[in-house]
Amino acid sequence: MERFDVAIIGYGPTGATLAHLLGQCGVKVLVLEREASAYHLPRAVHLDAEVMRVMQWVGIADALEPKTARHPGMRFVGPDGSLLLDWPRPQGPGPQGWRANYRFHQPDLEKLLRDHMAERESVTVRTRCEVFSIQDGEDEAELRYEDMRDGKVRRVAAQYVVGCDGARSLVRRFIESDMEDFGFHERWLVVDVILNGEKPELGDHSVQYCVPERPATYVRCPGQRRRWEITVLPEEDSVEIVRPQRVWELLSPWLKPQEAVLERAAVYVFHSLVAKTWRKGRLVLAGDACHQTPPFMGQGMCAGIRDAANLYWKLALVCRGLVTGTSAERLLGTYESERRPNAREYIETAVRLGGLINTCGTEEALRAALRTEDGTARMESIAPPLGPGLGTGGGAGRLFGQPVLADGERLDAAYPHQFVVVSEPDLIDGMAPPEGAAFISTAASPDAAEHLQRTGARAAVLRPDRYTLGTAETRQELAGLVAAIPPGPRTN
Ligand SMILES: Cc1cc2nc3c(=O)[nH]c(=O)nc-3n(C[C@H](O)[C@H](O)[C@H](O)COP(=O)(O)OP(=O)(O)OC[C@H]3O[C@@H](n4cnc5c(N)ncnc54)[C@H](O)[C@@H]3O)c2cc1C
């Protein structure tokens, strides 16, 4: 029987990103995907700087960026057309080295992820292969799948199986995880159009129409693509409402049929669910398989990419035997304890926001939902830290920025998949970095000094996913954190 370190079920954005990152660390990966090709219609239209940074690690961010559109911000508009809240988004590169937000076309991202998989020598991808059985054993898990290329049922074994198999996850059923329900389940009509010409009056902002009779969202997508998401009323029929004539009636406040081509119209039921168990034995969940959010924050896929970034280096350390026994168990256990509260908090914010859009919330309530204290709402202020996990103390579990180093290289390009200590010089003076880790003195990099200053600490230990293992004020505190650094996964 063929044997792999990790079997990934599902080749959507979560599974593909995880495969790239594991592959870069030399882990032997098998990806099994039921469909012949990537889903060709648009789903996600927004991604954030953290996701773009992960795509930088994968090696596709520079190719993706020209395919994205600027995202000036979101506006909340009342029933009379009045502006309830303006939520401008910062332009230009931010602390992550990328813009805070991007408009993109999900099939563009998925194509890049797949096209570049040829670079990962240790990754095998098999499409048209549907997994139907998983048996978790003492030394390995065994999978059975139907290979639709020749109609044969095949078996493979893997040390770990990651279910990146979407909302109706098979792996979740094998784990027998229930879902925590945040109470939002609504039908929305999603309409994508391609404009025939310019239509500048639609604008570049996303607009939330807080109209109680029929809440709706407009999103400006790259190129000539535009998206509307429109509430389906309880008495409306999901089949009737997607008929072109009805779709054009609903779009009539913004667009005439001769001005655009309908790319698709489909009714989605948006849920707000988080799996109660993300890992059992050798089986692990990631992406939509373990969380589903209403779309108001544009964070569904982003959460899956964060899962992949949190999980890959932990699996790499364990699969390569660099962390073993109870330490391996503990390390893998931190995946759920860190990611679950983070995913939950994004979903709770999206649900709150959805409620306000539905009920035409006041400006005050909208600001409260976005957790802003001043007149300018900021996504950064609602980006939650990780849950309790690997690090200790208040400085742990925060996403650190990406400094440009003295030679002009970005931190993540210089030290991929490694632990990095960013410190004021006196704290690391005479101290040697552990094997595979790196020290960056703020004396040698003014930009690193600026990033460190934002944490308010004198030193920060960054994990391969660039969240802080912890921060330190003294040499002694830093020595304690450095001692906790495991040997870094090798890069290919
Ligand atoms: C209308 C809409 C708007 C959205 N907007 C945004 C947005 O703006 N920003 C954002 O971040 N997110 C957004 N999302 C969410 C985003 O599209 C999803 O979160 C994302 O696609 C999930 O990726 P995934 O890889 O986890 O799962 P999926 O993309 O669902 O991939 C799962 C894969 O697993 C395969 N699979 C399933 N079972 C098996 C099996 N047994 N064997 C083999 N293969 C299997 C499937 O064929 C599929 O290819 C939106 C979604 C929708 C529907």
Coordinates of C-alpha atoms and ligand atoms in Angstrom, one line a residue:
M1 CA 0.0 0.0 0.0
E2 CA 1.2 3.5 -0.8
R3 CA 2.2 5.6 2.3
F4 CA 2.3 9.3 2.8
D5 CA 3.0 11.6 5.7
V6 CA -0.1 13.6 5.2
A7 CA -3.2 12.9 3.1
I8 CA -5.3 16.0 2.3
I9 CA -8.8 15.5 1.2
G10 CA -10.1 18.4 -0.9
Y11 CA -8.2 20.6 -3.3
G12 CA -10.0 23.9 -2.7
P13 CA -8.0 26.9 -1.5
T14 CA -7.4 25.5 2.0
G15 CA -6.2 22.1 0.8
A16 CA -4.0 23.6 -1.9
T17 CA -2.4 26.1 0.4
L18 CA -1.7 23.4 3.0
A19 CA -0.2 21.1 0.4
H20 CA 2.1 23.9 -0.8
L21 CA 3.3 24.8 2.7
L22 CA 3.9 21.1 3.7
G23 CA 5.6 20.5 0.4
Q24 CA 8.0 23.3 1.0
C25 CA 8.9 21.7 4.3
G26 CA 9.7 18.4 2.5
V27 CA 6.6 16.5 3.8
K28 CA 5.3 13.8 1.6
V29 CA 1.7 14.7 0.8
L30 CA -1.2 13.2 -1.2
V31 CA -4.1 15.4 -2.2
L32 CA -7.3 13.6 -3.2
E33 CA -10.0 15.7 -4.9
R34 CA -13.4 14.5 -6.1
E35 CA -13.8 17.0 -9.0
A36 CA -11.8 17.0 -12.2
S37 CA -11.0 20.8 -12.0
A38 CA -11.4 23.7 -9.7
Y39 CA -14.8 25.3 -9.2
H40 CA -15.0 27.7 -12.1
L41 CA -17.6 30.2 -10.7
P42 CA -16.7 33.1 -8.3
R43 CA -17.3 32.5 -4.6
A44 CA -14.9 34.5 -2.4
V45 CA -14.3 38.1 -3.6
H46 CA -12.3 39.5 -0.7
L47 CA -9.0 38.5 1.0
D48 CA -6.9 40.3 3.5
A49 CA -3.2 41.1 4.0
E50 CA -2.6 38.1 6.2
V51 CA -3.8 35.8 3.4
M52 CA -1.7 37.7 0.8
R53 CA 1.3 37.2 3.0
V54 CA 0.7 33.4 3.1
M55 CA 0.4 33.5 -0.7
Q56 CA 3.8 35.2 -0.7
W57 CA 5.2 32.1 1.1
V58 CA 3.5 29.9 -1.5
G59 CA 5.1 31.9 -4.2
I60 CA 2.1 33.3 -6.1
A61 CA 1.4 36.7 -4.4
D62 CA 3.2 38.7 -7.1
A63 CA 1.2 36.9 -9.8
L64 CA -2.1 37.3 -8.0
E65 CA -1.7 41.0 -7.1
P66 CA -2.2 42.3 -10.7
K67 CA -5.4 40.2 -10.9
T68 CA -6.9 42.0 -7.9
A69 CA -8.8 45.2 -7.6
R70 CA -8.4 48.1 -5.1
H71 CA -10.7 48.0 -2.1
P72 CA -11.3 51.6 -0.9
G73 CA -13.7 50.5 1.8
M74 CA -17.2 49.6 2.8
R75 CA -20.2 51.9 3.1
F76 CA -23.4 51.2 5.0
V77 CA -26.4 52.9 3.4
G78 CA -29.9 53.3 5.0
P79 CA -33.3 52.8 3.3
D80 CA -33.4 56.5 2.2
G81 CA -29.9 56.2 0.6
S82 CA -28.3 58.1 3.4
L83 CA -24.8 57.1 4.5
L84 CA -25.0 55.3 7.9
L85 CA -21.3 54.5 8.2
D86 CA -18.2 54.9 6.1
W87 CA -15.5 52.3 6.7
P88 CA -12.5 53.3 4.6
R89 CA -9.7 50.8 4.2
P90 CA -6.1 51.8 4.3
Q91 CA -4.4 51.9 0.9
G92 CA -0.8 51.0 0.2
P93 CA 1.3 48.3 1.9
G94 CA 0.6 47.8 5.6
P95 CA 2.5 46.0 8.4
Q96 CA 2.1 42.6 6.7
G97 CA 3.9 43.9 3.6
W98 CA 0.7 43.9 1.6
R99 CA -2.5 46.0 1.3
A100 CA -5.0 45.5 4.1
N101 CA -7.7 44.2 1.7
Y102 CA -8.0 43.0 -1.9
R103 CA -10.9 42.3 -4.2
F104 CA -10.2 39.1 -6.2
H105 CA -11.7 36.3 -8.3
Q106 CA -11.5 33.0 -6.4
P107 CA -10.9 30.9 -9.6
D108 CA -7.9 33.1 -10.4
L109 CA -6.4 32.2 -7.0
E110 CA -7.2 28.5 -7.3
K111 CA -5.7 28.4 -10.8
L112 CA -2.4 29.9 -9.5
L113 CA -2.3 27.5 -6.5
R114 CA -2.8 24.5 -8.8
D115 CA -0.5 25.7 -11.6
H116 CA 2.4 26.2 -9.1
M117 CA 1.9 22.8 -7.4
A118 CA 4.3 21.3 -10.0
E119 CA 7.1 23.0 -8.1
R120 CA 6.4 20.8 -5.0
E121 CA 8.2 17.6 -5.6
S122 CA 6.9 15.8 -2.5
V123 CA 3.2 16.6 -3.3
T124 CA 1.1 14.2 -5.3
V125 CA -2.3 15.4 -6.5
R126 CA -5.0 13.1 -7.7
T127 CA -8.2 14.6 -9.0
R128 CA -11.4 12.6 -9.8
C129 CA -10.7 10.6 -6.6
E130 CA -13.5 10.5 -4.0
V131 CA -12.6 9.4 -0.5
F132 CA -15.4 7.4 1.1
S133 CA -13.8 5.6 4.0
I134 CA -11.2 6.5 6.7
Q135 CA -9.9 4.2 9.3
D136 CA -7.8 5.7 12.1
G137 CA -5.3 3.2 13.4
E138 CA -2.5 3.2 16.0
D139 CA 0.4 3.9 13.6
E140 CA -1.4 5.3 10.6
A141 CA -4.7 6.1 9.1
E142 CA -6.0 4.2 6.1
L143 CA -8.1 5.8 3.4
R144 CA -10.2 4.2 0.7
Y145 CA -11.1 6.2 -2.4
E146 CA -12.8 5.6 -5.7
D147 CA -10.5 6.6 -8.6
M148 CA -13.0 7.8 -11.2
R149 CA -10.3 7.8 -13.9
D150 CA -10.4 4.0 -14.1
G151 CA -13.3 3.1 -11.7
K152 CA -11.0 1.3 -9.2
V153 CA -11.2 1.5 -5.4
R154 CA -7.8 2.2 -4.0
R155 CA -6.2 2.3 -0.5
V156 CA -3.5 4.5 0.9
A157 CA -2.1 5.1 4.3
A158 CA -1.0 8.4 5.9
Q159 CA 0.3 9.5 9.3
Y160 CA -2.3 12.3 9.3
V161 CA -5.4 13.0 7.3
V162 CA -6.5 16.6 6.9
G163 CA -10.1 17.1 5.8
C164 CA -10.1 20.3 3.7
D165 CA -13.3 18.8 2.2
G166 CA -15.6 21.8 2.5
A167 CA -18.9 22.4 4.3
R168 CA -20.2 18.9 3.8
S169 CA -17.0 17.3 5.1
L170 CA -16.7 13.6 5.2
V171 CA -13.8 13.8 7.6
R172 CA -15.9 15.8 10.0
R173 CA -18.4 12.9 10.1
F174 CA -15.6 10.4 10.8
I175 CA -14.4 12.6 13.6
E176 CA -18.1 12.8 14.7
S177 CA -17.8 16.4 15.5
D178 CA -21.0 18.4 16.2
M179 CA -21.3 22.0 15.1
E180 CA -21.6 25.0 17.4
D181 CA -24.4 27.1 15.9
F182 CA -24.3 30.9 16.0
G183 CA -27.9 31.2 14.8
F184 CA -27.5 32.8 11.4
H185 CA -29.0 30.7 8.5
E186 CA -30.3 32.8 5.7
R187 CA -30.9 32.4 2.0
W188 CA -29.2 34.9 -0.1
L189 CA -29.3 35.3 -3.9
V190 CA -25.7 35.7 -5.2
V191 CA -25.5 37.4 -8.6
D192 CA -22.3 37.9 -10.6
V193 CA -22.3 40.0 -13.7
I194 CA -19.7 41.1 -16.3
L195 CA -20.3 44.7 -17.3
N196 CA -20.4 45.3 -21.1
G197 CA -18.8 48.8 -20.6
E198 CA -17.9 51.3 -18.0
K199 CA -20.4 52.0 -15.2
P200 CA -18.5 54.4 -12.9
E201 CA -21.6 55.3 -10.9
L202 CA -21.6 51.9 -9.3
G203 CA -18.4 52.9 -7.6
D204 CA -15.4 51.0 -6.2
H205 CA -16.7 50.8 -2.6
S206 CA -18.6 47.8 -1.3
V207 CA -22.0 48.9 -0.2
Q208 CA -24.2 47.3 2.4
Y209 CA -27.8 48.3 1.8
C210 CA -29.4 48.2 5.2
V211 CA -32.9 48.1 3.9
P212 CA -35.1 46.0 6.2
E213 CA -37.5 44.9 3.4
R214 CA -34.6 43.5 1.4
P215 CA -31.0 43.9 2.7
A216 CA -28.4 43.6 -0.1
T217 CA -24.7 43.9 -0.7
Y218 CA -22.8 45.3 -3.7
V219 CA -19.2 44.4 -4.3
R220 CA -16.9 45.8 -7.0
C221 CA -14.8 42.8 -8.2
P222 CA -11.7 42.9 -10.5
G223 CA -12.0 43.9 -14.1
Q224 CA -15.6 44.2 -15.3
R225 CA -17.0 41.8 -12.7
R226 CA -19.6 43.0 -10.2
R227 CA -21.4 41.1 -7.5
W228 CA -24.7 41.6 -5.7
E229 CA -25.8 39.5 -2.7
I230 CA -29.5 40.0 -2.1
T231 CA -31.7 38.5 0.7
V232 CA -34.2 36.0 -0.3
L233 CA -37.5 36.6 1.5
P234 CA -39.1 33.6 3.4
E235 CA -42.0 33.4 1.0
E236 CA -39.8 33.4 -2.1
D237 CA -39.0 30.3 -4.1
S238 CA -35.2 29.6 -4.6
V239 CA -35.9 28.3 -8.1
E240 CA -38.1 31.2 -9.2
I241 CA -35.7 33.9 -7.9
V242 CA -32.8 32.8 -10.0
R243 CA -34.7 33.1 -13.3
P244 CA -33.0 35.8 -15.4
Q245 CA -36.2 38.0 -15.6
R246 CA -36.5 38.0 -11.8
V247 CA -32.8 38.6 -11.4
W248 CA -32.9 41.7 -13.7
E249 CA -35.9 43.0 -11.7
L250 CA -33.9 42.8 -8.5
L251 CA -30.9 44.4 -10.1
S252 CA -33.0 47.2 -11.7
P253 CA -32.0 49.9 -9.1
W254 CA -28.4 49.6 -10.3
L255 CA -28.3 48.0 -13.8
K256 CA -30.2 47.4 -17.0
P257 CA -30.0 44.0 -18.9
Q258 CA -28.2 45.6 -21.9
E259 CA -25.4 46.8 -19.6
A260 CA -24.1 43.5 -18.4
V261 CA -24.0 39.7 -18.9
L262 CA -25.2 37.5 -16.1
E263 CA -22.4 35.2 -15.2
R264 CA -24.4 33.3 -12.6
A265 CA -27.3 33.6 -10.2
A266 CA -27.5 31.1 -7.3
V267 CA -29.2 30.9 -3.9
Y268 CA -26.8 30.1 -1.1
V269 CA -27.8 29.4 2.5
F270 CA -25.2 31.2 4.6
H271 CA -24.6 29.5 7.9
S272 CA -22.7 30.4 11.0
L273 CA -21.2 27.2 12.3
V274 CA -18.0 26.0 14.0
A275 CA -17.0 22.4 14.5
K276 CA -16.8 21.5 18.2
T277 CA -13.9 19.1 17.5
W278 CA -11.2 19.9 15.0
R279 CA -8.9 16.9 15.6
K280 CA -9.4 13.3 16.7
G281 CA -6.4 11.0 16.6
R282 CA -4.8 11.3 13.2
L283 CA -7.8 13.1 11.6
V284 CA -7.8 16.9 11.4
L285 CA -10.2 19.5 9.9
A286 CA -9.4 22.7 8.2
G287 CA -11.3 25.4 6.2
D288 CA -15.0 25.2 5.5
A289 CA -14.9 21.7 6.9
C290 CA -14.7 23.2 10.4
H291 CA -16.2 26.7 10.1
Q292 CA -18.8 28.4 8.0
T293 CA -19.5 32.1 8.2
P294 CA -22.0 34.6 6.7
P295 CA -20.2 36.6 4.0
F296 CA -20.4 40.1 5.6
M297 CA -16.8 40.2 6.6
G298 CA -15.5 38.3 3.5
Q299 CA -13.6 36.0 5.9
G300 CA -14.6 32.4 5.0
M301 CA -11.7 31.4 2.8
C302 CA -9.4 33.7 4.8
A303 CA -10.1 31.6 7.9
G304 CA -9.2 28.4 5.9
I305 CA -5.9 29.9 4.8
R306 CA -5.2 30.9 8.4
D307 CA -5.9 27.3 9.4
A308 CA -3.4 26.0 6.8
A309 CA -0.8 28.5 8.1
N310 CA -1.3 27.5 11.7
L311 CA -1.3 23.7 11.0
Y312 CA 1.4 23.1 8.3
W313 CA 4.5 23.8 10.4
K314 CA 3.2 21.8 13.4
L315 CA 2.5 18.8 11.1
A316 CA 5.9 19.3 9.4
L317 CA 7.7 19.2 12.8
V318 CA 5.8 16.0 13.8
C319 CA 6.0 14.2 10.5
R320 CA 9.7 14.8 10.2
G321 CA 10.2 13.4 13.7
L322 CA 11.6 16.7 15.1
V323 CA 8.9 16.8 17.8
T324 CA 7.7 13.4 19.2
G325 CA 5.7 11.7 21.9
T326 CA 3.7 13.9 24.3
S327 CA 5.3 17.0 22.9
A328 CA 3.9 16.1 19.4
E329 CA 0.5 15.6 20.9
R330 CA 0.6 18.9 22.7
L331 CA 1.9 20.7 19.6
L332 CA -0.9 19.3 17.4
G333 CA -3.4 20.0 20.2
T334 CA -2.6 23.8 20.0
Y335 CA -4.0 23.8 16.4
E336 CA -7.6 23.6 17.6
S337 CA -7.1 25.6 20.8
E338 CA -5.5 28.5 18.9
R339 CA -7.6 28.5 15.7
R340 CA -11.1 27.7 17.0
P341 CA -11.6 30.8 19.2
N342 CA -10.1 33.0 16.4
A343 CA -12.5 31.6 13.8
R344 CA -15.4 31.8 16.2
E345 CA -14.8 35.5 16.9
Y346 CA -14.7 36.4 13.2
I347 CA -18.0 34.5 12.8
E348 CA -19.6 36.2 15.8
T349 CA -18.7 39.6 14.3
A350 CA -20.1 38.7 10.9
V351 CA -23.3 37.5 12.5
R352 CA -23.6 40.8 14.5
L353 CA -23.0 42.8 11.3
G354 CA -25.5 40.7 9.4
G355 CA -28.1 41.3 12.1
L356 CA -27.6 45.1 11.8
I357 CA -27.7 45.1 8.0
N358 CA -30.9 43.2 8.2
T359 CA -32.5 45.5 10.7
C360 CA -31.0 48.7 9.4
G361 CA -28.8 49.2 12.4
T362 CA -27.9 52.7 13.6
E363 CA -24.5 54.2 13.0
E364 CA -23.7 53.6 16.7
A365 CA -24.7 50.0 16.6
L366 CA -22.7 49.4 13.4
R367 CA -19.6 51.0 14.9
A368 CA -20.1 48.8 18.0
A369 CA -20.3 45.7 15.8
L370 CA -17.0 46.6 14.2
R371 CA -15.6 47.4 17.6
T372 CA -14.4 50.9 16.7
E373 CA -14.0 53.6 19.3
D374 CA -13.3 56.6 17.0
G375 CA -14.9 57.8 13.8
T376 CA -12.8 55.5 11.5
A377 CA -13.6 51.9 11.6
R378 CA -10.6 49.6 11.1
M379 CA -10.4 46.0 10.3
E380 CA -7.2 45.6 12.3
S381 CA -9.1 46.5 15.5
I382 CA -11.4 43.5 15.0
A383 CA -8.7 41.0 14.0
P384 CA -8.7 38.7 17.1
P385 CA -5.6 37.0 18.5
L386 CA -5.1 33.3 18.6
G387 CA -6.7 31.3 21.4
P388 CA -4.5 29.9 24.2
G389 CA -1.9 27.5 22.8
L390 CA 1.8 27.3 22.3
G391 CA 2.9 30.6 23.8
T392 CA 2.4 32.0 27.2
G393 CA 1.6 35.5 28.5
G394 CA -0.2 38.5 27.0
G395 CA 2.3 38.9 24.2
A396 CA 1.6 35.4 22.7
G397 CA -0.7 34.7 19.7
R398 CA -0.5 38.1 18.0
L399 CA 0.3 38.4 14.3
F400 CA 3.6 40.2 13.9
G401 CA 4.3 42.4 10.8
Q402 CA 6.8 41.7 8.1
P403 CA 9.8 43.9 8.4
V404 CA 12.1 44.7 5.5
L405 CA 15.6 43.8 6.6
A406 CA 18.8 45.8 6.2
D407 CA 19.6 44.2 2.8
G408 CA 16.1 45.1 1.5
E409 CA 14.8 41.5 1.8
R410 CA 11.5 40.9 3.5
L411 CA 11.6 38.9 6.7
D412 CA 9.6 35.9 5.4
A413 CA 11.6 35.6 2.2
A414 CA 14.9 35.6 4.3
Y415 CA 13.7 33.1 6.9
P416 CA 10.9 30.9 5.5
H417 CA 9.3 28.5 7.9
Q418 CA 11.7 29.4 10.6
F419 CA 11.3 30.7 14.1
V420 CA 12.7 34.3 14.3
V421 CA 13.6 36.4 17.3
V422 CA 13.3 40.2 16.7
S423 CA 15.1 41.9 19.6
E424 CA 16.8 45.0 20.9
P425 CA 20.5 44.2 20.7
D426 CA 21.4 44.0 24.4
L427 CA 18.8 41.2 25.0
I428 CA 20.5 38.9 22.5
D429 CA 24.1 40.0 22.9
G430 CA 26.2 36.8 23.3
M431 CA 23.2 34.5 22.8
A432 CA 23.2 32.1 19.9
P433 CA 20.0 31.3 18.0
P434 CA 18.9 27.6 18.3
E435 CA 19.4 25.4 15.3
G436 CA 17.2 26.5 12.4
A437 CA 16.1 29.8 14.1
A438 CA 17.3 33.3 13.4
F439 CA 18.0 36.4 15.4
I440 CA 17.3 39.9 14.0
S441 CA 18.7 42.8 16.0
T442 CA 16.7 46.0 15.8
A443 CA 20.1 47.8 15.6
A444 CA 20.6 46.2 12.1
S445 CA 17.1 46.8 10.9
P446 CA 15.2 50.1 11.6
D447 CA 12.1 48.6 10.1
A448 CA 12.2 45.6 12.4
A449 CA 12.6 48.1 15.3
E450 CA 9.5 49.9 14.2
H451 CA 7.5 46.6 14.0
L452 CA 8.8 45.6 17.5
Q453 CA 7.8 48.9 18.9
R454 CA 4.2 48.3 17.9
T455 CA 4.1 45.3 20.3
G456 CA 5.4 47.5 23.1
A457 CA 8.0 44.8 24.0
R458 CA 11.8 44.7 23.8
A459 CA 11.9 41.3 22.0
A460 CA 9.4 39.1 20.2
V461 CA 9.8 35.4 19.2
L462 CA 7.9 34.7 16.0
R463 CA 6.7 31.3 14.9
P464 CA 6.9 30.1 11.3
D465 CA 3.3 31.4 10.9
R466 CA 4.5 34.8 12.2
Y467 CA 2.3 34.8 15.2
T468 CA 4.2 35.6 18.4
L469 CA 5.3 32.7 20.6
G470 CA 5.7 35.4 23.2
T471 CA 7.3 38.8 23.9
A472 CA 10.0 39.6 26.4
E473 CA 11.3 42.6 28.4
T474 CA 14.4 41.0 29.9
R475 CA 17.2 38.6 28.8
Q476 CA 15.9 36.1 31.2
E477 CA 12.4 36.2 29.8
L478 CA 13.8 36.0 26.3
A479 CA 16.1 33.0 27.2
G480 CA 13.0 31.2 28.4
L481 CA 11.1 31.7 25.2
V482 CA 14.2 30.8 23.0
A483 CA 14.5 27.6 25.0
A484 CA 11.0 26.7 23.9
I485 CA 11.7 27.0 20.2
P486 CA 11.6 23.5 18.5
P487 CA 14.0 22.8 15.7
G488 CA 12.7 24.6 12.6
P489 CA 11.2 22.5 9.7
R490 CA 13.6 22.2 6.8
T491 CA 12.7 24.1 3.6
N492 CA 13.0 22.8 0.1
Ligands
LIG1 C1 -21.2 33.6 -2.3 C2 -20.0 33.4 -1.5 C3 -19.2 34.5 -1.2 C4 -18.0 34.3 -0.5 N1 -17.2 35.4 -0.2 C5 -16.1 35.2 0.5 C6 -15.2 36.3 0.6 O1 -15.4 37.4 0.1 N2 -14.0 36.1 1.3 C7 -13.7 34.8 1.8 O2 -12.6 34.7 2.5 N3 -14.5 33.8 1.7 C8 -15.7 33.9 1.0 N4 -16.5 32.9 0.8 C9 -16.1 31.5 1.3 C10 -15.1 30.7 0.5 O3 -15.5 30.6 -0.9 C11 -15.0 29.4 1.1 O4 -14.7 29.6 2.5 C12 -13.8 28.6 0.5 O5 -14.0 28.2 -0.8 C13 -13.6 27.3 1.4 O6 -12.4 26.7 0.9 P1 -12.1 25.2 1.3 O7 -10.9 24.8 0.6 O8 -12.1 25.1 2.8 O9 -13.4 24.3 0.8 P2 -13.9 24.2 -0.7 O10 -13.6 25.3 -1.6 O11 -15.4 23.9 -0.5 O12 -13.2 22.9 -1.2 C14 -13.5 21.6 -0.7 C15 -13.0 20.6 -1.8 O13 -13.1 19.3 -1.2 C16 -13.6 18.4 -2.2 N5 -14.2 17.2 -1.6 C17 -15.3 17.2 -0.7 N6 -15.5 15.9 -0.3 C18 -14.5 15.1 -0.9 C19 -14.3 13.7 -0.8 N7 -15.0 12.9 -0.1 N8 -13.2 13.2 -1.6 C20 -12.5 14.1 -2.3 N9 -12.7 15.4 -2.4 C21 -13.7 15.9 -1.7 C22 -14.6 19.2 -3.0 O14 -14.9 18.7 -4.3 C23 -13.9 20.6 -3.0 O15 -13.1 20.8 -4.1 C24 -17.7 33.0 0.0 C25 -18.5 31.9 -0.3 C26 -19.6 32.1 -1.1 C27 -20.4 30.9 -1.4

